[in-house]
């Protein structure tokens, strides 16, 4: 974090030919007030010292005994540079910074007045539940903090029997019990609109059980690219942080808003809604940002909102495309999920789903990605932090994160080709476990399918459109699928389902145009 902030400040000073102090003031003008904690840095930054040196000298970065010295930038190119670099990073800054300026940020939850709030936030994030949910039905009228960016928007947060995805109460003759905006009675014949337009329409929702890729993790490159930086660059900062730097509202499975982070939005939910307008708002994104193997089953009991007796069936996408092989450990292979563990974890989750999903649901297991694509297409390109001076490549970023032991995937983000191949070999083994589960396991309340993660098809489709493979990867973290990749992946998944599992998508509703005409003001998100 320190290296990132100091890099941006130094590059701002260079780009605007100003002092560090002036650059710091400019950055603080850009950033919303409550996020200006880094504004204490300017007293300690020297433009002649790179960010690694500054952060080590501030003691915000450290070198543990027996561990390598972690640095993002190359050491100075002078004789005895290694010794000089080590001396610089252990030097004291010209002026000392008060340590309590940073202590407050990390220990804010220690204050009695904030302790309860912090505990609630931790509970919400741990269980993937909305922060504001007054009736406790796991749906919210608030967008972020696991609100309706993640799940369909509640239309009555004071009534626990009103929420997206339920079967209509008395055909919603008097009020909208399932929040799809269709309710009331047709005065011409006295038939409730929900009964007229949605009865027998095979309505169903979509639920994603995923990792950070499914949550659509994204750090805007304009936050650290000084040639593009302006006050507008940080307009989305508060929203991004309260959504954990995820953008599920633009994601491949549950996206529903037009993308503001490049590319375009296309999602399984939007296509299901277009196919059947009665599916409006019936979505749940139960994904989490972690870089270690996930056993989804334990969190389902807290997070999944589906009543087997009262709700519509659902299409559940099980897509942890990298976490079972990705970790930041030095001995990364030893910390990967084994095929035996994968079988146990997935079957446990499926058994839970079978006891909670309404009959007629569907589950799609998505295979793991072949992450060699990342190194092959990015390692020699410049990261956003390195574009101004051509001094930081993705190879350097990956090495820096690996040295700090915070790499999102040590097995793939490495110059070690043998390790990359072994990681992909394990990913294929785990995908084969999922494929075998889909082939052999049977459940009472849903059928089950398997599909490979469509990276190869996505890259081919993008090439046909004139794009380059590296554009399918998030530019800042160099790891997650980009907005373009998410949108293209939706089309590939949809076509596969349409041709191989048409029963999953349900039939097209012949009344869609009539619904839109009558309820055009009721379809907002």
XYZ file of C-alpha atoms in Angstrom:
525
model
C 0.000 0.000 0.000
C 2.788 2.415 0.877
C 4.715 1.632 -2.327
C 1.565 2.230 -4.375
C 0.751 5.598 -2.783
C 4.320 6.905 -2.844
C 4.706 5.830 -6.487
C 1.602 7.784 -7.478
C 2.737 10.896 -5.575
C 6.209 10.835 -7.123
C 4.810 10.314 -10.613
C 2.287 13.132 -10.139
C 5.154 15.448 -9.195
C 7.074 14.337 -12.279
C 4.110 14.591 -14.652
C 3.118 18.079 -13.471
C 6.743 19.161 -12.917
C 5.901 20.142 -9.352
C 7.180 19.540 -5.857
C 6.191 16.464 -3.888
C 4.160 18.658 -1.563
C 2.208 20.122 -4.487
C 1.639 16.640 -5.925
C 0.406 15.409 -2.558
C -2.022 18.300 -2.320
C -3.282 17.575 -5.825
C -3.865 13.909 -4.987
C -5.656 14.851 -1.772
C -7.863 17.235 -3.754
C -8.838 14.335 -5.978
C -9.631 11.868 -3.178
C -12.861 12.104 -1.106
C -12.170 13.466 2.393
C -12.614 10.357 4.534
C -10.128 8.456 2.349
C -7.314 10.997 2.745
C -5.361 9.041 5.356
C -2.311 8.910 3.057
C -2.046 12.703 3.063
C 0.535 12.467 5.880
C 3.164 11.058 3.531
C 4.458 14.227 1.857
C 6.857 15.215 4.646
C 8.922 12.101 4.075
C 9.075 11.708 0.282
C 12.102 12.685 -1.745
C 11.724 12.558 -5.542
C 15.267 11.208 -5.771
C 14.321 8.135 -3.693
C 12.080 5.521 -5.264
C 8.980 4.249 -3.476
C 10.702 1.117 -2.156
C 13.368 3.187 -0.429
C 10.849 5.643 1.034
C 8.579 2.940 2.425
C 11.404 0.908 3.956
C 12.894 4.025 5.533
C 9.481 4.871 7.011
C 9.418 1.347 8.512
C 6.110 0.742 6.726
C 7.905 -1.958 4.762
C 10.355 -4.235 6.495
C 12.785 -7.067 5.862
C 12.404 -10.016 8.189
C 15.595 -11.848 9.250
C 16.576 -14.473 6.713
C 14.051 -13.177 4.167
C 14.794 -11.410 0.864
C 14.496 -7.641 0.559
C 11.216 -7.039 -1.277
C 11.167 -4.268 -3.872
C 8.959 -3.328 -6.815
C 11.439 -1.107 -8.626
C 14.874 -2.133 -9.854
C 17.770 -1.152 -7.539
C 19.889 1.872 -8.646
C 22.108 1.010 -11.609
C 25.451 1.991 -10.081
C 28.511 0.088 -8.928
C 27.822 -1.845 -5.726
C 24.117 -1.029 -6.241
C 22.941 -3.900 -4.029
C 24.823 -2.584 -1.012
C 23.783 0.997 -1.728
C 20.121 -0.047 -2.076
C 20.174 -1.877 1.248
C 21.776 1.130 2.908
C 19.129 3.449 1.458
C 16.175 1.357 2.544
C 17.486 1.223 6.097
C 18.108 4.961 6.175
C 15.908 7.308 8.201
C 13.831 9.927 6.353
C 14.855 13.576 6.641
C 11.830 14.214 8.826
C 10.148 11.618 10.966
C 6.491 10.834 10.542
C 4.387 10.322 13.632
C 3.543 6.672 13.850
C 0.159 7.338 15.396
C -0.991 8.741 12.055
C -1.012 5.155 10.784
C -1.905 3.389 14.013
C -5.342 4.988 13.961
C -6.171 3.412 10.607
C -5.375 -0.141 11.687
C -6.846 0.038 15.162
C -9.982 2.085 14.504
C -12.162 -0.815 15.698
C -10.577 -0.551 19.147
C -12.616 2.570 19.899
C -15.645 1.651 22.065
C -18.064 3.673 19.949
C -17.001 1.843 16.789
C -16.483 -1.642 18.188
C -20.097 -2.792 17.715
C -20.246 -1.332 14.210
C -17.009 -3.084 13.266
C -18.280 -6.385 14.598
C -21.452 -6.047 12.529
C -19.448 -5.244 9.397
C -17.212 -8.277 10.009
C -20.280 -10.481 10.488
C -21.848 -9.142 7.283
C -18.699 -9.709 5.222
C -18.009 -13.118 6.742
C -21.521 -14.370 6.001
C -22.039 -12.408 2.747
C -25.163 -10.692 4.078
C -26.493 -7.157 3.529
C -25.419 -4.585 6.110
C -28.831 -2.855 5.904
C -31.597 -5.457 6.051
C -34.300 -4.346 8.426
C -36.604 -7.339 8.026
C -33.864 -10.008 7.980
C -34.865 -11.631 4.676
C -31.277 -11.277 3.285
C -32.307 -8.619 0.747
C -31.781 -4.875 0.995
C -32.752 -1.481 -0.423
C -29.162 -0.226 0.022
C -26.761 -0.837 -2.902
C -23.369 -1.555 -1.335
C -22.122 -3.432 1.757
C -23.548 -6.629 0.286
C -26.812 -4.863 -0.616
C -28.646 -4.910 -3.951
C -25.455 -4.759 -6.015
C -25.108 -8.366 -4.809
C -28.746 -9.516 -4.561
C -32.007 -8.432 -6.097
C -33.330 -5.215 -4.590
C -35.909 -5.650 -1.848
C -39.143 -3.768 -2.495
C -40.344 -3.804 1.118
C -37.611 -3.983 3.747
C -40.155 -4.012 6.554
C -41.827 -7.274 5.560
C -39.889 -10.529 5.725
C -42.350 -12.264 3.374
C -41.626 -9.798 0.551
C -38.384 -10.395 -1.393
C -37.107 -11.246 -4.909
C -37.482 -14.827 -6.083
C -40.508 -15.982 -4.107
C -43.648 -17.374 -5.675
C -46.313 -14.657 -5.708
C -48.661 -14.405 -2.741
C -52.225 -14.703 -4.045
C -50.832 -13.881 -7.509
C -49.850 -10.464 -6.179
C -53.333 -9.142 -6.713
C -52.910 -6.472 -4.020
C -49.145 -5.908 -3.725
C -45.805 -7.014 -5.183
C -44.604 -9.856 -2.958
C -41.691 -10.989 -5.195
C -40.384 -7.540 -6.231
C -40.526 -8.204 -9.962
C -42.726 -5.148 -10.455
C -45.741 -7.138 -11.695
C -48.842 -6.841 -9.516
C -52.478 -5.741 -9.439
C -55.531 -6.925 -11.366
C -56.396 -6.365 -15.016
C -59.615 -4.302 -14.900
C -60.750 -5.823 -18.196
C -61.150 -9.376 -16.910
C -60.334 -9.284 -13.176
C -57.346 -11.615 -13.569
C -54.204 -10.683 -11.611
C -51.382 -9.589 -13.931
C -48.915 -11.977 -12.270
C -51.235 -14.916 -12.977
C -51.903 -13.775 -16.534
C -48.262 -13.163 -17.492
C -46.186 -15.414 -15.225
C -48.237 -18.536 -14.505
C -46.478 -21.487 -16.123
C -43.688 -19.220 -17.359
C -40.982 -21.353 -15.734
C -39.640 -18.441 -13.703
C -36.281 -19.001 -12.040
C -33.488 -17.014 -10.442
C -29.717 -17.166 -10.738
C -27.316 -17.738 -7.827
C -23.532 -17.563 -8.085
C -21.302 -19.382 -5.618
C -17.924 -17.976 -6.525
C -14.589 -16.381 -5.736
C -13.130 -12.931 -6.450
C -13.505 -13.466 -10.207
C -17.238 -14.096 -9.745
C -17.524 -11.045 -7.488
C -15.756 -9.169 -10.318
C -12.771 -7.735 -8.450
C -11.472 -4.572 -10.131
C -9.171 -1.702 -9.173
C -9.613 1.192 -11.622
C -6.296 1.788 -13.458
C -6.947 5.530 -13.460
C -6.394 5.496 -9.689
C -2.696 4.956 -10.321
C -2.101 6.153 -13.885
C -1.125 9.798 -13.437
C -1.524 10.671 -17.128
C -5.241 9.848 -16.799
C -5.795 11.049 -13.235
C -8.343 13.722 -12.342
C -10.916 14.433 -9.645
C -13.435 12.331 -11.608
C -11.087 9.329 -11.373
C -11.961 8.906 -7.714
C -15.706 9.567 -7.829
C -16.317 5.823 -7.425
C -13.847 5.340 -4.557
C -16.401 5.259 -1.667
C -18.678 2.868 -3.537
C -15.783 0.631 -4.563
C -14.491 0.276 -1.012
C -17.938 -0.420 0.413
C -18.287 -3.172 -2.197
C -14.895 -4.677 -1.235
C -13.376 -3.501 -4.574
C -15.852 -5.806 -6.303
C -18.319 -4.792 -9.018
C -20.971 -7.554 -9.000
C -23.452 -5.179 -10.647
C -21.366 -5.513 -13.863
C -20.360 -9.167 -13.461
C -20.662 -12.115 -15.840
C -23.371 -13.969 -13.903
C -25.353 -11.350 -11.948
C -24.540 -8.029 -13.660
C -27.521 -5.752 -14.233
C -26.202 -2.176 -14.646
C -24.385 -0.649 -17.616
C -20.635 -0.887 -16.999
C -18.791 2.255 -15.902
C -15.408 0.474 -15.762
C -14.874 -0.134 -19.475
C -16.296 -2.734 -21.795
C -19.985 -3.504 -21.528
C -22.305 -5.519 -19.295
C -23.715 -8.832 -20.426
C -24.756 -11.398 -17.842
C -26.649 -14.624 -17.378
C -29.169 -12.734 -15.230
C -29.841 -10.088 -17.901
C -30.368 -12.768 -20.534
C -32.720 -14.717 -18.265
C -34.634 -11.503 -17.552
C -34.882 -10.715 -21.268
C -36.114 -14.267 -21.900
C -38.701 -14.001 -19.159
C -39.516 -10.594 -17.646
C -41.036 -12.378 -14.612
C -37.432 -13.144 -13.488
C -36.806 -9.491 -12.684
C -34.508 -8.956 -9.645
C -34.118 -12.678 -8.916
C -30.343 -12.804 -8.478
C -27.799 -13.576 -5.739
C -24.035 -13.234 -5.942
C -22.484 -15.152 -3.045
C -18.808 -14.660 -3.876
C -15.821 -13.701 -1.769
C -12.341 -12.230 -2.138
C -9.989 -14.792 -0.680
C -6.791 -16.289 -2.017
C -6.933 -19.758 -0.566
C -9.113 -22.836 -1.130
C -12.787 -22.293 -0.352
C -15.162 -24.791 1.191
C -18.416 -23.119 0.216
C -20.724 -25.427 2.168
C -20.330 -23.846 5.641
C -21.188 -20.327 4.472
C -24.234 -21.403 2.485
C -26.323 -21.843 5.621
C -25.851 -18.136 6.374
C -25.728 -16.680 2.866
C -28.163 -18.484 0.574
C -31.650 -16.989 0.449
C -33.937 -19.680 -0.965
C -36.997 -21.240 0.603
C -37.692 -24.712 -0.724
C -41.452 -24.383 -0.262
C -42.145 -20.737 -1.057
C -39.625 -19.732 -3.742
C -39.051 -20.299 -7.444
C -36.379 -22.750 -8.635
C -32.898 -21.378 -9.261
C -29.929 -21.850 -11.575
C -26.882 -22.143 -9.314
C -23.448 -21.542 -10.833
C -20.624 -23.098 -8.807
C -17.506 -21.308 -10.058
C -14.403 -21.141 -7.884
C -12.150 -20.950 -10.908
C -8.777 -20.514 -9.198
C -8.870 -20.513 -5.426
C -8.244 -24.221 -5.052
C -4.814 -23.897 -6.679
C -4.040 -20.262 -5.874
C -2.375 -19.099 -2.674
C 0.515 -16.884 -1.638
C 2.483 -19.618 0.089
C 6.144 -20.288 -0.686
C 5.424 -24.040 -0.960
C 2.303 -23.357 -2.986
C 1.825 -26.907 -4.288
C 1.516 -28.263 -0.754
C -1.321 -25.810 -0.013
C -3.428 -26.593 -3.085
C -6.684 -28.503 -2.764
C -6.283 -32.193 -3.529
C -8.764 -34.072 -5.738
C -10.016 -35.930 -2.648
C -10.615 -32.669 -0.772
C -12.313 -31.175 -3.828
C -14.698 -34.106 -4.055
C -15.606 -33.845 -0.375
C -16.073 -30.045 -0.418
C -18.232 -29.939 -3.533
C -20.433 -32.888 -2.613
C -20.980 -31.346 0.825
C -22.113 -28.097 -0.814
C -24.373 -29.934 -3.249
C -26.019 -31.889 -0.441
C -26.808 -28.636 1.312
C -28.243 -27.188 -1.891
C -30.394 -30.282 -2.371
C -31.970 -29.710 1.021
C -32.727 -26.030 0.332
C -33.317 -25.445 -3.389
C -36.880 -25.739 -4.720
C -37.551 -28.724 -6.935
C -36.770 -28.085 -10.609
C -33.554 -26.150 -9.943
C -30.304 -26.608 -11.856
C -26.630 -26.550 -10.854
C -23.757 -25.828 -13.246
C -20.229 -26.694 -12.102
C -17.576 -24.568 -13.812
C -14.077 -25.957 -14.256
C -10.925 -24.182 -13.154
C -9.140 -21.775 -15.473
C -5.748 -22.500 -17.065
C -3.899 -19.578 -15.502
C -0.780 -19.924 -17.665
C -2.640 -17.445 -19.861
C -1.696 -14.710 -17.356
C 2.096 -14.992 -17.513
C 2.117 -15.763 -21.226
C 0.251 -12.561 -22.108
C 1.356 -10.087 -19.439
C 4.806 -10.746 -17.971
C 6.752 -8.452 -20.332
C 4.123 -5.687 -20.531
C 4.228 -2.535 -18.411
C 1.940 -2.284 -15.401
C -0.052 0.979 -14.993
C 2.499 2.082 -12.352
C 5.302 1.556 -14.866
C 3.807 3.168 -17.944
C 5.131 6.690 -17.303
C 8.773 5.718 -16.919
C 8.727 2.222 -18.444
C 10.103 0.853 -15.173
C 7.554 -1.659 -13.788
C 6.535 -4.765 -15.715
C 4.084 -7.423 -14.575
C 7.064 -9.720 -14.032
C 8.297 -7.216 -11.410
C 4.835 -6.862 -9.864
C 4.415 -10.621 -9.568
C 7.876 -10.999 -7.990
C 7.165 -8.174 -5.531
C 3.867 -9.704 -4.394
C 5.429 -13.150 -4.159
C 8.288 -11.784 -2.049
C 5.762 -10.167 0.303
C 3.920 -13.519 0.429
C 0.684 -11.862 -0.715
C 0.652 -13.123 -4.302
C -2.896 -13.991 -5.398
C -1.455 -17.059 -7.127
C 2.147 -18.087 -6.563
C 1.768 -21.066 -8.866
C 0.846 -19.106 -11.989
C 2.312 -15.638 -11.397
C 5.907 -16.848 -11.512
C 8.800 -17.044 -13.989
C 9.130 -20.734 -13.035
C 7.619 -22.496 -16.041
C 7.701 -25.884 -14.315
C 5.642 -24.529 -11.415
C 3.165 -22.897 -13.789
C 2.706 -26.218 -15.567
C 2.284 -28.136 -12.303
C -0.345 -25.631 -11.146
C -2.295 -26.054 -14.379
C -1.961 -29.822 -14.038
C -3.584 -29.677 -10.586
C -6.287 -27.334 -11.892
C -7.102 -29.872 -14.611
C -7.261 -32.687 -12.040
C -9.752 -30.678 -9.965
C -11.815 -29.834 -13.053
C -11.992 -33.548 -13.820
C -13.359 -34.112 -10.303
C -16.151 -31.629 -11.036
C -16.813 -33.279 -14.392
C -17.120 -36.687 -12.752
C -19.473 -35.318 -10.069
C -21.742 -33.922 -12.776
C -21.667 -37.278 -14.593
C -22.262 -39.589 -11.664
C -24.041 -37.784 -8.812
C -27.825 -37.495 -8.690
C -29.906 -35.183 -6.521
C -33.602 -34.956 -5.781
C -34.225 -31.255 -6.384
C -31.859 -30.301 -9.201
C -30.057 -31.708 -12.193
C -26.350 -31.013 -12.527
C -24.086 -30.059 -15.448
C -20.422 -29.306 -16.045
C -18.698 -26.830 -18.335
C -15.061 -25.870 -18.829
C -14.130 -22.287 -18.012
C -14.397 -20.706 -21.502
C -11.065 -18.839 -21.554
C -9.852 -20.238 -24.880
C -13.169 -19.499 -26.627
C -13.262 -16.024 -25.078
C -9.761 -15.235 -26.370
C -10.661 -16.503 -29.844
C -13.846 -14.418 -29.895
C -11.926 -11.323 -28.795
C -9.270 -11.821 -31.475
C -12.015 -11.960 -34.121
C -13.189 -8.570 -32.813
C -9.675 -7.152 -33.260
C -8.673 -7.311 -29.584
C -5.488 -8.486 -27.885
C -5.401 -11.315 -25.291
C -3.899 -9.107 -22.541
C -7.033 -6.936 -22.641
C -8.969 -9.848 -21.134
C -7.027 -9.478 -17.855
C -7.523 -6.818 -15.185
C -4.679 -4.284 -15.697
C -3.989 -3.396 -12.046
C -3.844 -6.826 -10.400
C -2.811 -8.695 -13.555
C -4.878 -11.659 -12.406
C -8.675 -11.392 -12.685
C -10.852 -11.479 -15.833
C -11.575 -7.988 -17.162
C -14.985 -6.498 -17.947
C -14.523 -7.467 -21.591
C -13.747 -11.074 -20.647
C -16.810 -11.214 -18.380
C -19.160 -9.956 -21.092
C -17.766 -12.279 -23.773
C -17.861 -15.236 -21.393
C -21.580 -14.711 -20.844
C -22.338 -15.142 -24.534
C -20.299 -18.358 -24.730
C -21.978 -19.832 -21.644
C -25.424 -18.879 -22.906
C -24.891 -20.501 -26.313
C -23.657 -23.718 -24.691
C -26.698 -23.862 -22.420
C -29.054 -23.010 -25.265
C -27.795 -25.877 -27.411
C -26.953 -28.511 -24.787
C -29.192 -27.805 -21.769
C -32.193 -25.749 -22.998
C -34.225 -26.869 -19.983
C -31.891 -24.854 -17.735
C -32.795 -21.504 -19.314
C -36.553 -22.034 -19.380
C -38.875 -21.015 -22.169
C -39.311 -17.574 -23.632
C -42.230 -15.665 -22.158
C -44.653 -14.585 -24.943
C -45.983 -11.782 -22.743
C -42.688 -9.900 -22.301
C -43.740 -6.957 -24.490
C -47.065 -6.604 -22.702
C -45.363 -6.711 -19.304
C -42.937 -3.976 -20.327
C -45.748 -1.852 -21.740
C -47.914 -2.073 -18.601
C -45.160 -2.073 -15.979
C -42.481 0.045 -17.655
C -42.238 2.211 -14.529
C -41.985 -0.824 -12.224
C -38.826 -2.392 -13.681
C -36.172 -0.222 -12.056
C -33.334 -1.760 -10.148
